[in-house]
Every structure is written in C-alpha cells, then in structure tokens.
Amino acid sequence: MSVPTIESGISIDLIDTPCLIVDMDLVDKNLNTLFSKFRERKVNVRPHLKTVKSPEFAKLLLAAGARGVCVAKVAEAEVMAEAGIEDILITTEIIGRPKLERLTRLISKHPEVKVVVDSILGVEAMQEAASNANVKLNVLIELNVGQNRAGVEPGEPALKVANEITKQGNLNFLGVQGYEGHVQLLTDESERKRLCCEAMEKLMSTVALLRENGHSIPVITTGGTGTSEYCADAGATELQPGSFIFMDGAYNRAIGNRYETALTLVSTIISKPAKNRCVIDAGFKSLSTDSGNAQLKAFPDISYRPAGDEHGILESSTESIALNIGDRVELIPSHIDTTVNLHDYYYCHRSGKIENVWRLEARGKVQ
Ligand SMILES: Cc1ncc(COP(=O)(O)O)c(C=O)c1O
C-alpha cells in the first residue's frame, strides 16, 4: 500500500476525514520532557512501540535518546527489524511452534532481538526452537509484579525459571522484566506511587535473590508513562514508556498535563438532525472504546458517542450546537494504542501545515 501523495506544506484542513493528525511540535516537546529527565538520571529508555506502530516514529524515539525499543508481538518486531532497527525487546511470551519458528528466523538475521519467558515449558520450547535453528536467544524472565497478567511469581518460582534458562545451551539470560500495568492509569498520584513501589519491591527483591544465587542480571526493565519516575527511583536499569509521545484521554485524566496531547482524530459533521445533535464520520472503526469514549477537543460541553461502525454522535443536553454540516472537529482518543491500530496513516504537521504522511506499518500486526 503506497502512501497518499500529499504535498508537504498543505493545510491539514484539506485532508480527508476521519484521519489521525499529529502535532510534531508537541511530539518534540514530549520527547524532550521525557528524555531530558531520564538522561540526567542515567537510566536507559526503551520505549514501547505498541503505541506508535511506525518505524518513522521509532527512529524519532531513537534519535531522541532511546536505547533500543520494545514491541508486543513477533510481527511488530519483523516490521521494525525490516526498517533497520536492531535492538528490539518483544515483551509478550512467545508460545507455539509457528511463532517460535518465525522468531528464530528473525533472530538468525537480527541477533539483537530479545524475548521474555515466564515458565519452564516456555524455556524448554525456546531452547528446542533455538537449537533447531542454530541460533542464540537473548532471554529475560517476566515477573508478575501485581498486574496479574502474565509473569512468573516473584521469589523462588522466578529462581527456578532462571536456573532452567542458564542450563540451556542456546539461551542467554539477560535479566528481568516487570510491568506494573495495574497502576499506570490511577488518578490518585500518591496511590499510584505507593502501589508502584510495592511492585518494584517484588521486582528488586527477586533480582537480589537471583544475584545471590549466582545469576548476573544486567537488565531490569519495566515502567510505563504513569510510573517510569518511580521505577527509575527503585533501581530499574531501563524504562518502557509508550503512550507519552501522543497521550490520550485516559492518561490525561491520570497524569494531567505532564505531557502534551499530540495526536487527535479529525472528523467531519455529515448530518445535523436536531439543533443539539450532530452526526460525524467517526464511529467504532475510527476510535476505540475500551477506555471509554473519545472527547471533543475544543468543545468540553459537547459529548461524543459512537453510533455504529462509521457514525458518531455529538450531543449537547442543554443547548443548540454551534456547528454545522461540513464543519470539522478534533477528538482526543480515550486509548491511544487501540485507536492508532485502526488507521493506515499519520498526518504529521507543524502549525497546521503537513510535514509528512507516515504509514502505520505495524498496525494490525497481532501475531
Ligand atoms: C510490557 C509493557 N511495557 C510498557 C508498556 C507501555 O506503557 P504505556 O503505554 O502505558 O506507557 C506497556 C503497555 O501496555 C506494556 O504492556
């Protein structure tokens, strides 16, 4: 699929809707806010690309100071490796022969790709796949630090997995990954910090146990947009924030204006059936709803709700809406990762003038 030919410098008002527009001045500001903070503290940042899903944005993150990147899936890693990015951590367990074979094929060309594992079964399957393909896999243990998603339990269960990894001829043990996803979006900052510190205690005490038992742990990787500062304080060697580059409604509610809302969706009013109700061309297929509904950027009194795959409703319960058919509105997605996954292109602009159109090469790469 080719990128639409859009002359640089044209106004974003001329781009067809619904479309994702990215204010690159605000992206620059977000990159500067995050990287200057952690550069001073000498902790590495390995941003999670499950937000941007684009090699161009990945390269921007690396140029800003990222030391490697994270992805969630082997298919995403393939896209990034193809684009020339070598140091990639896949943060989800890789299970099943088709995926393991795909992984070892990728690693035979890109040996810096790293993976996580959280079970003895997983270790054995990785060893078998790596040995069959005659490659070495760089492996981290994923710990459950409280999210109760994947991850081996801290302490002795993690030690058993570490002992198993170091017995294998084709696995190279690099360290541990925690991810305190259960606290990222808590709106009470002191509670977010308290629960993150509890999670970091589980991570760091397990690191201590592994080290006491002779394991070298060069990498302790964790942290998201809502917790990275606390993870750095606790001793993480690298941080994995993703959403900070664009932000979204859920993160705005949780951490306020620490970072700028750099990405919005532009939509057109296609019908105005009542004076207090308009219909726009953005429904479930344009804006994800797993974190609630998107919000209108400039009209806080007007609510948005999806009204089908391709329709959305703007409504004011009190007054008539001062917008008409053909007008364009900007919406702030409630959850950036799942919204971005619905689109083909980013329309990147500065002060409303298009600078670049970047394809979302890794959208839909769920395998
Ligand atoms: C393992 C892992 N690390 C980091 C992140 C990035 O977090 P955020 O987008 O909240 O900054 C995620 C997000 O889901 C994740 O699953």
Short mmCIF file of C-alpha atoms and ligand atoms in Angstrom, two decimals, residues 46-48 50-51 70-72 91-92 142 147 149 177-179 181 184-185 222-228 239-244 251 335-337, ligand 1:
data_model
loop_
_atom_site.label_atom_id
_atom_site.label_comp_id
_atom_site.label_asym_id
_atom_site.label_seq_id
_atom_site.Cartn_x
_atom_site.Cartn_y
_atom_site.Cartn_z
CA ARG A 46 13.46 1.58 25.73
CA PRO A 47 10.11 2.99 24.54
CA HIS A 48 7.22 0.66 23.84
CA LYS A 50 2.81 -0.69 20.77
CA THR A 51 1.72 2.95 20.81
CA CYS A 70 10.02 -2.69 22.89
CA VAL A 71 7.30 -4.30 20.79
CA ALA A 72 4.48 -6.59 21.87
CA THR A 91 7.57 -8.01 25.77
CA THR A 92 4.97 -10.78 25.35
CA GLU A 142 8.89 -11.74 33.01
CA GLN A 147 -0.80 -6.82 37.41
CA ARG A 149 -1.45 -10.75 33.72
CA GLN A 177 11.03 -7.61 33.08
CA GLY A 178 8.25 -6.39 35.37
CA TYR A 179 5.29 -4.32 34.22
CA GLY A 181 0.18 -2.14 34.23
CA GLN A 184 -0.50 3.20 35.21
CA LEU A 185 -3.87 4.92 34.96
CA THR A 222 9.86 -2.03 33.48
CA GLY A 223 7.78 1.15 33.70
CA GLY A 224 5.14 2.96 31.67
CA THR A 225 4.07 6.56 31.14
CA GLY A 226 2.40 6.71 34.57
CA THR A 227 5.20 5.08 36.59
CA SER A 228 8.62 5.48 34.95
CA LEU A 239 12.13 2.08 31.26
CA GLN A 240 9.44 1.14 28.73
CA PRO A 241 7.01 4.09 28.41
CA GLY A 242 4.93 4.20 25.22
CA SER A 243 1.88 6.47 25.43
CA PHE A 244 3.75 9.63 26.50
CA TYR A 251 -3.67 9.26 30.54
CA HIS A 335 -6.95 4.92 24.42
CA ILE A 336 -4.17 5.70 22.01
CA ASP A 337 -2.77 2.19 21.30
C1 LIG B 1 5.06 -4.60 28.93
C2 LIG B 1 4.69 -3.17 28.70
N1 LIG B 1 5.64 -2.22 28.86
C3 LIG B 1 5.37 -0.91 28.64
C4 LIG B 1 4.11 -0.50 28.22
C5 LIG B 1 3.90 0.95 27.89
O1 LIG B 1 3.07 1.57 28.74
P1 LIG B 1 2.38 2.99 28.47
O2 LIG B 1 1.83 3.00 27.10
O3 LIG B 1 1.33 2.98 29.50
O4 LIG B 1 3.43 3.99 28.66
C6 LIG B 1 3.09 -1.46 28.07
C7 LIG B 1 1.73 -1.03 27.70
O5 LIG B 1 0.78 -1.77 27.68
C8 LIG B 1 3.38 -2.83 28.30
O6 LIG B 1 2.46 -3.79 28.14
#
